[in-house]
Coordinates of C-alpha atoms in Angstrom, one line a residue:
M1 CA 86.5 100.3 130.4
A2 CA 84.6 98.0 128.2
S3 CA 81.2 98.9 129.6
R4 CA 81.3 102.0 127.4
A5 CA 82.4 102.4 123.8
P6 CA 85.9 100.9 123.2
G7 CA 89.2 102.7 123.9
G8 CA 93.1 102.5 124.1
R9 CA 97.0 102.1 125.2
H10 CA 100.4 103.8 125.9
G11 CA 104.1 103.3 125.4
G12 CA 104.9 103.9 129.0
L13 CA 106.9 104.8 132.0
L14 CA 109.7 102.4 132.8
A15 CA 111.7 101.4 135.8
G16 CA 113.3 104.8 135.8
I17 CA 110.3 106.2 137.7
G18 CA 111.3 103.8 140.6
A19 CA 112.0 105.6 143.8
V20 CA 109.8 108.7 143.1
C21 CA 106.8 106.6 142.3
L22 CA 107.3 104.3 145.2
V23 CA 107.4 107.3 147.6
M24 CA 104.3 108.7 145.9
L25 CA 102.5 105.4 146.3
V26 CA 103.5 105.1 150.0
A27 CA 101.7 108.4 150.5
L28 CA 98.7 107.0 148.6
V29 CA 98.6 103.8 150.5
G30 CA 99.0 105.7 153.8
S31 CA 95.8 107.5 153.1
A32 CA 94.0 104.4 151.8
A33 CA 92.1 103.7 155.0
S34 CA 89.4 106.2 154.2
A35 CA 89.0 104.7 150.7
A36 CA 89.1 101.0 151.5
T37 CA 86.3 99.1 153.1
A38 CA 86.8 96.9 156.2
T39 CA 86.4 93.8 154.1
T40 CA 88.8 94.7 151.4
P41 CA 92.5 94.3 152.5
V42 CA 94.7 97.2 151.4
A43 CA 98.0 96.3 149.6
T44 CA 101.1 97.9 151.1
T45 CA 104.1 98.9 149.1
A46 CA 106.0 96.0 150.5
Q47 CA 103.3 93.5 149.6
L48 CA 103.1 95.0 146.0
A49 CA 106.9 94.7 145.7
T50 CA 106.7 91.1 146.9
A51 CA 103.9 90.3 144.5
A52 CA 105.9 91.7 141.6
A53 CA 109.0 89.7 142.4
A54 CA 108.1 86.8 140.1
P55 CA 111.0 84.5 139.1
T56 CA 112.3 84.8 135.6
A57 CA 113.9 81.4 135.3
T58 CA 110.7 79.4 135.7
P59 CA 107.3 79.8 134.2
P60 CA 104.8 81.7 136.3
P61 CA 101.9 79.6 137.4
K62 CA 98.5 79.9 135.9
P63 CA 96.3 81.8 138.5
P64 CA 92.9 80.4 139.5
I65 CA 90.4 81.5 136.8
V66 CA 86.7 81.0 137.0
A67 CA 85.1 80.1 133.7
A68 CA 82.3 82.6 133.0
L69 CA 82.2 82.5 129.2
M70 CA 79.5 84.5 127.6
A71 CA 77.1 83.1 125.1
N72 CA 78.6 85.4 122.5
A73 CA 81.8 83.3 122.6
T74 CA 80.0 80.8 120.4
R75 CA 77.1 82.7 119.0
P76 CA 77.3 82.8 115.2
Q77 CA 76.0 86.3 114.9
Y78 CA 78.6 87.7 117.3
L79 CA 81.4 85.8 115.6
A80 CA 80.3 87.2 112.2
D81 CA 79.9 90.7 113.6
M82 CA 83.4 90.6 115.1
R83 CA 84.9 89.3 111.8
A84 CA 83.2 92.1 109.9
Y85 CA 84.4 94.6 112.5
A86 CA 88.0 93.4 112.1
W87 CA 87.8 93.9 108.3
R88 CA 86.4 97.4 108.6
H89 CA 88.9 98.6 111.2
Y90 CA 92.0 96.5 110.5
G91 CA 91.7 95.0 107.1
I92 CA 91.7 91.5 108.6
D93 CA 89.1 89.0 107.4
S94 CA 89.1 87.0 110.6
N95 CA 88.0 87.2 114.2
V96 CA 90.9 85.0 115.4
L97 CA 93.1 86.8 118.0
N98 CA 96.9 86.1 118.2
P99 CA 97.7 88.2 121.3
E100 CA 100.6 90.7 121.1
A101 CA 99.5 93.0 124.0
V102 CA 97.3 93.3 127.1
V103 CA 95.1 96.4 127.7
L104 CA 94.1 97.3 131.2
H105 CA 90.7 98.8 131.9
F106 CA 88.4 99.4 134.9
T107 CA 84.7 99.1 134.8
T108 CA 83.3 102.3 136.4
T109 CA 81.2 100.0 138.5
D110 CA 81.2 98.9 142.1
A111 CA 82.2 95.7 143.9
G112 CA 80.2 92.6 143.0
S113 CA 79.2 93.9 139.6
W114 CA 81.1 91.3 137.5
R115 CA 78.0 89.2 136.8
G116 CA 75.9 92.2 135.8
L117 CA 78.6 93.3 133.4
I118 CA 78.6 89.9 131.7
N119 CA 74.8 89.8 131.5
W120 CA 74.7 93.3 130.0
W121 CA 77.4 92.7 127.4
D122 CA 75.8 89.4 126.3
Q123 CA 72.1 90.5 126.4
V124 CA 72.7 93.7 124.5
S125 CA 74.6 92.0 121.8
A126 CA 72.0 89.3 121.5
S127 CA 69.2 91.9 121.1
G128 CA 70.8 93.5 118.1
A129 CA 71.7 96.8 119.8
N130 CA 75.1 98.4 119.1
S131 CA 77.8 100.6 120.5
G132 CA 79.3 103.5 118.7
G133 CA 76.9 102.8 115.8
E134 CA 78.2 99.4 115.0
Q135 CA 78.3 95.8 116.1
P136 CA 79.4 93.9 118.1
M137 CA 79.0 95.3 121.6
P138 CA 82.1 95.8 123.8
A139 CA 83.4 93.2 126.1
A140 CA 86.6 91.9 127.7
H141 CA 88.4 88.6 128.0
F142 CA 88.8 88.8 131.8
I143 CA 87.2 90.6 134.7
I144 CA 89.0 90.9 138.0
E145 CA 86.7 91.5 141.0
Q146 CA 87.8 93.5 144.0
D147 CA 88.2 90.4 146.0
G148 CA 90.8 89.1 143.5
T149 CA 88.6 86.6 141.7
I150 CA 89.4 86.3 138.1
Y151 CA 86.6 85.6 135.7
Q152 CA 87.3 84.6 132.1
T153 CA 84.5 85.9 129.8
M154 CA 85.8 85.3 126.3
P155 CA 88.4 82.9 124.8
T156 CA 91.9 84.4 124.4
D157 CA 92.0 83.4 120.8
L158 CA 88.8 85.4 119.9
M159 CA 88.9 89.1 119.1
V160 CA 86.8 91.2 121.5
R161 CA 85.9 94.8 121.0
H162 CA 87.4 96.6 124.0
T163 CA 90.0 99.2 122.7
Y164 CA 90.1 101.1 119.4
G165 CA 93.3 100.2 117.5
F166 CA 94.1 97.1 119.6
N167 CA 91.2 94.7 119.3
H168 CA 93.1 92.7 116.7
R169 CA 96.2 92.5 118.9
A170 CA 95.3 92.6 122.5
I171 CA 93.6 90.7 125.4
G172 CA 91.4 93.0 127.4
I173 CA 91.3 92.9 131.2
E174 CA 88.6 94.7 133.2
F175 CA 89.2 95.5 136.9
V176 CA 86.1 96.1 138.9
E177 CA 86.5 99.7 140.1
R178 CA 84.4 102.8 140.1
S179 CA 86.8 105.7 139.4
S180 CA 90.6 105.2 139.5
A181 CA 93.3 102.6 138.8
T182 CA 95.1 103.9 141.9
N183 CA 92.3 102.4 144.0
I184 CA 93.0 99.0 142.3
M185 CA 96.6 99.2 143.3
R186 CA 95.5 99.8 146.9
R187 CA 93.6 96.5 147.0
Q188 CA 96.0 93.6 147.8
A189 CA 93.9 90.8 146.5
Q190 CA 92.8 92.6 143.3
I191 CA 96.2 93.9 142.2
Q192 CA 98.0 90.7 143.0
A193 CA 95.4 88.8 140.9
G194 CA 96.1 91.3 138.2
F195 CA 99.9 90.7 138.4
A196 CA 99.4 86.9 138.4
L197 CA 97.1 87.0 135.4
V198 CA 99.2 89.4 133.3
R199 CA 102.5 87.4 134.1
W200 CA 100.8 84.2 133.0
L201 CA 99.5 85.8 129.8
Q202 CA 102.9 87.3 129.1
F203 CA 104.5 83.9 129.4
E204 CA 101.9 82.1 127.4
Y205 CA 101.9 84.6 124.5
R206 CA 105.4 86.1 124.8
I207 CA 104.0 89.6 125.4
P208 CA 106.7 92.1 126.4
S209 CA 106.0 94.4 129.3
V210 CA 106.1 97.4 127.0
N211 CA 103.0 96.0 125.4
I212 CA 101.1 96.1 128.7
V213 CA 98.9 99.0 127.9
G214 CA 96.3 101.3 129.6
H215 CA 93.0 102.1 128.0
G216 CA 93.7 105.7 128.6
T217 CA 97.0 105.8 126.8
A218 CA 96.5 103.4 123.9
N219 CA 96.5 106.0 121.1
S220 CA 100.2 106.8 121.5
H221 CA 101.5 103.2 121.4
P222 CA 103.4 102.0 118.3
L223 CA 101.0 99.0 117.9
F224 CA 97.9 101.3 117.7
F225 CA 96.2 101.0 114.3
D226 CA 92.7 101.8 113.1
R227 CA 92.2 102.3 109.4
L228 CA 89.0 104.3 109.9
G229 CA 91.0 106.8 112.0
L230 CA 89.1 106.2 115.2
R231 CA 90.7 107.2 118.5
N232 CA 90.2 106.3 122.2
D233 CA 88.7 108.9 124.5
H234 CA 89.0 107.0 127.8
T235 CA 91.1 107.9 130.8
D236 CA 91.2 104.6 132.7
W237 CA 94.7 103.5 133.5
N238 CA 96.7 106.6 132.7
A239 CA 100.5 106.7 131.9
W240 CA 101.6 107.0 135.6
E241 CA 99.3 104.1 136.6
V242 CA 100.5 101.9 133.8
G243 CA 104.1 102.7 134.6
M244 CA 103.6 101.7 138.2
F245 CA 101.9 98.5 137.1
R246 CA 104.8 97.6 134.8
Y247 CA 107.4 98.5 137.5
W248 CA 105.8 96.2 140.1
L249 CA 105.2 93.5 137.5
G250 CA 108.9 93.1 137.3
P251 CA 110.8 90.8 135.0
V252 CA 108.6 88.1 133.5
A253 CA 109.7 84.7 132.1
M254 CA 109.0 84.3 128.4
R255 CA 108.2 80.8 127.3
P256 CA 110.3 79.6 124.4
Y257 CA 108.1 78.4 121.6
D258 CA 108.0 74.7 120.9
V259 CA 107.1 73.3 117.5
G260 CA 103.4 72.4 117.7
A261 CA 102.6 68.7 118.1
V262 CA 100.8 68.6 114.7
F263 CA 103.8 70.2 113.0
A264 CA 106.6 68.2 114.6
A265 CA 106.8 65.4 112.0
R266 CA 106.9 67.7 109.0
Y267 CA 109.3 70.2 110.7
S268 CA 111.7 67.3 111.3
Q269 CA 111.9 66.5 107.6
P270 CA 115.2 67.3 105.9
G271 CA 115.5 71.0 105.1
V272 CA 112.3 72.3 106.6
A273 CA 113.7 73.7 109.8
A274 CA 116.6 75.3 108.0
T275 CA 114.2 76.9 105.6
I276 CA 111.6 78.4 107.9
G277 CA 113.7 78.8 111.0
A278 CA 112.6 78.6 114.7
P279 CA 109.0 79.0 115.9
T280 CA 108.0 82.6 116.8
S281 CA 104.6 81.7 118.2
S282 CA 102.9 78.8 119.8
E283 CA 100.6 76.5 117.9
L284 CA 97.4 78.5 117.4
P285 CA 93.9 77.9 116.2
G286 CA 93.6 78.9 112.6
V287 CA 90.9 80.8 110.8
R288 CA 89.0 77.7 109.6
P289 CA 87.3 75.2 111.8
G290 CA 89.7 72.5 112.9
E291 CA 92.8 74.3 111.4
R292 CA 96.0 74.9 113.4
M293 CA 98.7 77.3 112.5
Q294 CA 102.2 78.4 113.7
R295 CA 104.5 81.2 112.9
F296 CA 108.2 80.7 112.2
Q297 CA 111.1 83.1 111.6
R298 CA 110.7 82.8 107.8
G299 CA 107.3 81.4 107.2
M300 CA 104.1 79.7 108.5
M301 CA 102.9 76.2 108.9
H302 CA 99.3 75.2 108.6
W303 CA 97.6 71.9 109.5
S304 CA 94.2 70.3 109.3
A305 CA 93.2 66.6 109.7
S306 CA 92.4 66.4 106.0
T307 CA 95.5 68.2 104.6
G308 CA 98.2 67.5 107.1
A309 CA 101.0 69.9 108.0
W310 CA 102.7 72.0 105.4
E311 CA 104.9 75.1 105.3
V312 CA 104.4 78.3 103.2
Y313 CA 107.2 80.8 103.0
G314 CA 109.1 83.3 100.8
G315 CA 107.5 84.9 97.8
I316 CA 104.8 82.3 97.7
G317 CA 104.1 82.8 101.4
D318 CA 103.8 86.6 100.9
R319 CA 101.3 86.1 98.1
Y320 CA 99.3 83.7 100.3
R321 CA 99.1 86.2 103.1
V322 CA 97.9 89.0 100.7
L323 CA 95.1 86.7 99.6
A324 CA 94.0 86.2 103.2
G325 CA 95.7 82.7 103.5
P326 CA 93.3 79.9 104.4
N327 CA 90.4 82.3 104.1
S328 CA 91.1 82.8 100.4
P329 CA 89.7 80.5 97.6
L330 CA 93.0 78.6 97.8
G331 CA 92.2 77.2 101.3
L332 CA 94.9 75.3 103.1
P333 CA 98.3 74.1 101.7
T334 CA 98.4 70.5 100.5
S335 CA 102.1 70.4 99.8
G336 CA 105.3 72.2 100.8
E337 CA 107.1 74.4 98.3
R338 CA 108.9 72.4 95.5
N339 CA 110.5 72.9 92.1
G340 CA 108.0 73.7 89.4
L341 CA 107.9 72.2 85.9
L342 CA 110.0 75.0 84.4
P343 CA 113.6 75.7 85.3
G344 CA 113.9 78.1 88.2
S345 CA 110.2 78.0 89.0
R346 CA 108.7 77.0 92.4
T347 CA 105.2 75.9 93.3
N348 CA 102.9 75.3 96.3
S349 CA 99.7 73.3 96.0
F350 CA 96.6 74.2 98.0
Q351 CA 93.1 72.8 98.4
G352 CA 91.6 75.1 95.8
G353 CA 94.6 75.8 93.5
V354 CA 98.2 76.6 93.3
I355 CA 100.7 79.5 93.7
L356 CA 103.6 79.5 91.2
W357 CA 106.7 81.7 91.5
S358 CA 109.7 82.5 89.3
P359 CA 112.3 85.3 89.4
T360 CA 110.8 87.0 86.3
T361 CA 107.1 86.6 87.0
G362 CA 106.9 86.7 90.8
A363 CA 104.3 84.8 92.8
H364 CA 100.8 84.4 91.4
D365 CA 97.8 82.2 92.2
V366 CA 95.6 80.1 89.9
Y367 CA 92.5 78.4 91.3
G368 CA 88.9 77.4 90.8
A369 CA 87.6 76.7 87.3
I370 CA 90.5 78.6 85.7
G371 CA 92.9 76.5 87.7
V372 CA 91.2 73.3 86.5
R373 CA 91.6 74.4 82.9
Y374 CA 95.2 75.4 83.5
R375 CA 96.0 72.0 84.7
T376 CA 94.3 70.4 81.8
L377 CA 96.5 72.4 79.5
G378 CA 99.7 71.2 81.3
S379 CA 100.1 73.9 83.9
E380 CA 103.3 76.0 83.6
A381 CA 104.8 73.4 81.2
G382 CA 101.9 73.8 78.8
V383 CA 101.0 76.3 76.2
L384 CA 100.3 79.1 78.7
G385 CA 103.5 79.1 80.7
L386 CA 103.7 80.7 84.1
P387 CA 101.0 83.0 85.5
T388 CA 101.7 86.7 85.4
S389 CA 98.7 87.8 87.6
G390 CA 96.4 86.3 90.2
E391 CA 92.7 85.9 89.3
T392 CA 91.1 89.2 88.7
A393 CA 87.8 90.6 87.4
G394 CA 87.3 89.7 83.7
P395 CA 86.3 92.0 80.8
V396 CA 82.5 91.8 81.5
P397 CA 80.5 91.8 84.7
G398 CA 80.7 88.4 86.4
S399 CA 83.7 87.1 84.5
R400 CA 87.1 86.3 85.8
A401 CA 90.6 86.3 84.3
N402 CA 94.2 85.0 84.8
T403 CA 97.0 86.2 82.6
F404 CA 100.0 84.0 81.7
T405 CA 103.3 84.5 79.9
N406 CA 101.8 83.1 76.8
G407 CA 98.1 84.1 77.0
V408 CA 95.1 84.3 79.2
I409 CA 92.2 82.2 80.6
L410 CA 88.8 83.8 80.8
W411 CA 85.8 82.4 82.8
S412 CA 82.2 83.2 83.2
P413 CA 79.2 81.1 84.4
A414 CA 77.9 81.0 80.8
T415 CA 81.1 80.1 78.9
G416 CA 83.1 78.3 81.5
A417 CA 86.9 78.6 81.3
R418 CA 88.4 79.3 77.9
E419 CA 92.0 80.1 77.0
I420 CA 93.5 82.5 74.5
T421 CA 97.1 81.5 73.8
G422 CA 100.1 82.2 71.7
T423 CA 100.3 85.3 69.5
I424 CA 96.6 86.2 69.9
G425 CA 96.7 85.6 73.6
N426 CA 99.7 87.9 74.1
A427 CA 98.1 90.6 71.9
Y428 CA 94.9 90.3 73.9
R429 CA 96.7 90.9 77.2
G430 CA 98.0 94.2 75.7
L431 CA 94.6 95.5 74.7
P432 CA 93.1 98.4 76.6
G433 CA 90.4 97.4 79.1
Q434 CA 87.7 99.3 77.2
V435 CA 88.5 97.2 74.1
R436 CA 88.4 94.0 76.0
G437 CA 85.1 95.0 77.4
V438 CA 83.6 95.5 74.0
L439 CA 85.0 92.2 72.7
G440 CA 83.5 90.4 75.6
L441 CA 84.3 86.7 76.1
P442 CA 85.5 84.2 73.6
R443 CA 82.9 82.0 71.9
G444 CA 85.3 79.2 71.4
A445 CA 88.9 78.1 71.1
E446 CA 91.4 79.5 68.6
E447 CA 90.7 78.2 65.1
Q448 CA 92.2 78.1 61.6
V449 CA 90.3 80.1 59.0
A450 CA 90.0 79.8 55.2
V451 CA 92.9 82.1 54.5
P452 CA 96.1 80.0 54.4
G453 CA 98.2 80.5 57.6
A454 CA 95.7 82.6 59.4
R455 CA 94.0 81.9 62.7
K456 CA 91.3 83.7 64.8
V457 CA 89.5 83.8 68.1
Q458 CA 85.9 84.7 67.8
F459 CA 84.4 86.9 70.7
K460 CA 80.9 87.9 71.4
G461 CA 81.7 91.5 70.2
G462 CA 84.4 90.9 67.6
A463 CA 87.4 88.8 66.7
M464 CA 91.2 88.7 66.8
Y465 CA 93.2 87.5 63.8
T466 CA 96.8 86.6 63.3
S467 CA 98.8 85.6 60.2
P468 CA 102.4 85.7 59.1
T469 CA 101.7 88.4 56.5
T470 CA 99.2 90.7 58.2
G471 CA 100.2 90.4 61.9
T472 CA 97.8 90.2 64.8
H473 CA 94.9 92.6 65.0
V474 CA 91.5 93.1 66.6
V475 CA 88.1 93.9 65.0
Y476 CA 85.2 94.9 67.3
G477 CA 82.1 96.9 67.7
A478 CA 80.0 98.2 64.8
I479 CA 82.9 97.8 62.3
A480 CA 83.2 94.1 63.3
F481 CA 79.4 93.6 62.9
W482 CA 79.3 94.8 59.3
Y483 CA 82.6 93.1 58.5
F484 CA 81.1 89.7 59.5
V485 CA 77.8 90.5 57.6
F486 CA 79.8 90.8 54.4
G487 CA 81.8 87.6 54.9
G488 CA 84.5 88.5 57.4
E489 CA 88.0 87.2 56.4
S490 CA 86.4 85.2 53.5
G491 CA 84.8 88.4 52.1
S492 CA 86.1 91.1 49.9
M493 CA 87.9 92.9 52.7
G494 CA 90.1 89.9 53.7
L495 CA 92.1 90.0 56.9
P496 CA 92.6 93.1 59.1
V497 CA 95.9 94.8 58.7
S498 CA 95.4 97.3 61.6
D499 CA 93.7 97.6 64.9
E500 CA 90.8 100.1 65.1
Y501 CA 92.0 103.7 65.2
A502 CA 90.5 107.2 65.5
I503 CA 89.7 109.4 62.5
P504 CA 88.0 112.7 62.3
G505 CA 84.4 112.2 63.4
G506 CA 84.7 108.5 64.0
R507 CA 86.8 105.3 63.9
A508 CA 88.3 103.1 61.2
S509 CA 90.0 99.7 60.6
D510 CA 92.2 98.8 57.6
F511 CA 91.9 95.4 55.8
Q512 CA 93.7 93.7 52.9
G513 CA 90.9 94.8 50.7
G514 CA 90.4 98.3 51.9
R515 CA 89.1 100.3 54.9
I516 CA 85.9 100.3 57.0
T517 CA 84.9 103.5 58.7
W518 CA 82.3 104.3 61.4
N519 CA 80.7 107.7 61.9
A520 CA 80.3 108.6 65.6
T521 CA 77.4 111.1 64.9
T522 CA 75.3 109.0 62.5
G523 CA 76.4 105.5 63.4
K524 CA 76.9 104.9 59.6
V525 CA 79.5 102.2 58.6
T526 CA 81.2 102.7 55.2
F527 CA 83.2 100.2 53.2
L528 CA 86.0 101.8 51.1
P529 CA 87.5 98.9 49.0
T530 CA 90.9 99.2 47.3
R531 CA 90.4 96.3 45.0

């Protein structure tokens, strides 16, 4: 029941309970006169069975539904709270619901209470109160009054907090009832409205009957998931009651999915249908305003008025989902997958960047300022080659980095995006994180130095050098400071011939002209020339 803190669902009793449960319910219905009011018709077993005999060959009709949407359906604070809730509990950075299940509740309130429930849910959320120590307040998508009137309180494409472990998957339905789902099944108008609504939702969203769940049995269902480990403690709609509801619900027609209107033209292009397969969902609202999306057997399609319709699939599609899809810095796709600029590579373009894939590197994203610099350098056909990582935190706070087969691009607000390529770039990628942190960010591009054949990249906290005779080495920290004071590569010590290494009591680096040591106790730096 959504009027308390949220709760759950069950796997279920199936048609095998048949005759025994029917006999039990006949006894219940026979004693219903004392429980039913004179103005509430009592459903007989025959009426329930008739109500459940929905045709399977034709779509079930949409039942009459009274629009009673709460203000929270469009209130920015509620939408933000629901998105934050979805991230905390399910790891989903979205409040968009793509229904896979229906959870049945009852309200623990009396007849005529539907309006009061809506007002309470809406008013409490608006006032900043919470339930279970967090926002948003519980609610449901539909309320079914005892007279059979169905009220829709929230859009079916918006997550609503009604059942731990299911809010990211399920539509919540509240039946107005004080104490027992058995009483609901005794009311002809109310239970028939419930059957009609659930059949229509099953048809619209292809929800199998095994995913019609009771709040009191949710914890044991295979779809249950809450990454904080929270469980439902409610008892409304127990296993027997859910089993009877499914039994009387009977076989339900499942609507075959059509390719959405906004996707039809792209889907009909040569090779697209064969690549991503048949649709496995209807056309759905996406996570961004104005976006539409649709699932297929082997991928997804996304559409907006500004980008058009494009498919994302395979390794690139997997990476896109990991990044949170359109909610990531990449935004929406602006192309389908195509051959990259290197043999065997594949690429997808997006509003904010690109994902590139190859059999050896896998799929990785490049976007933002780093992506702009990467394109300037020729993308995968340029000096850097293919990406070998997505964008990650850089060596110093506030910086970002992407690694590539032939180097790295580093970015910070102060320096912008700068590449380190070739031999030095590859050596930089192999440095321990602590060393990269001491080096900091590059001060400029790779440059030739006075020593013939040698090149270097200068960093805030040191430098990296490469030459055919000495190899590629890094100098940093206190040793680098005094090395530069005395002329660096142009001074008496010449080029480094080793990386910094540990010695008893400190650190040392070797150079063409000798060794420089650092004492960890005193901080003293000593030059030990050999020439």
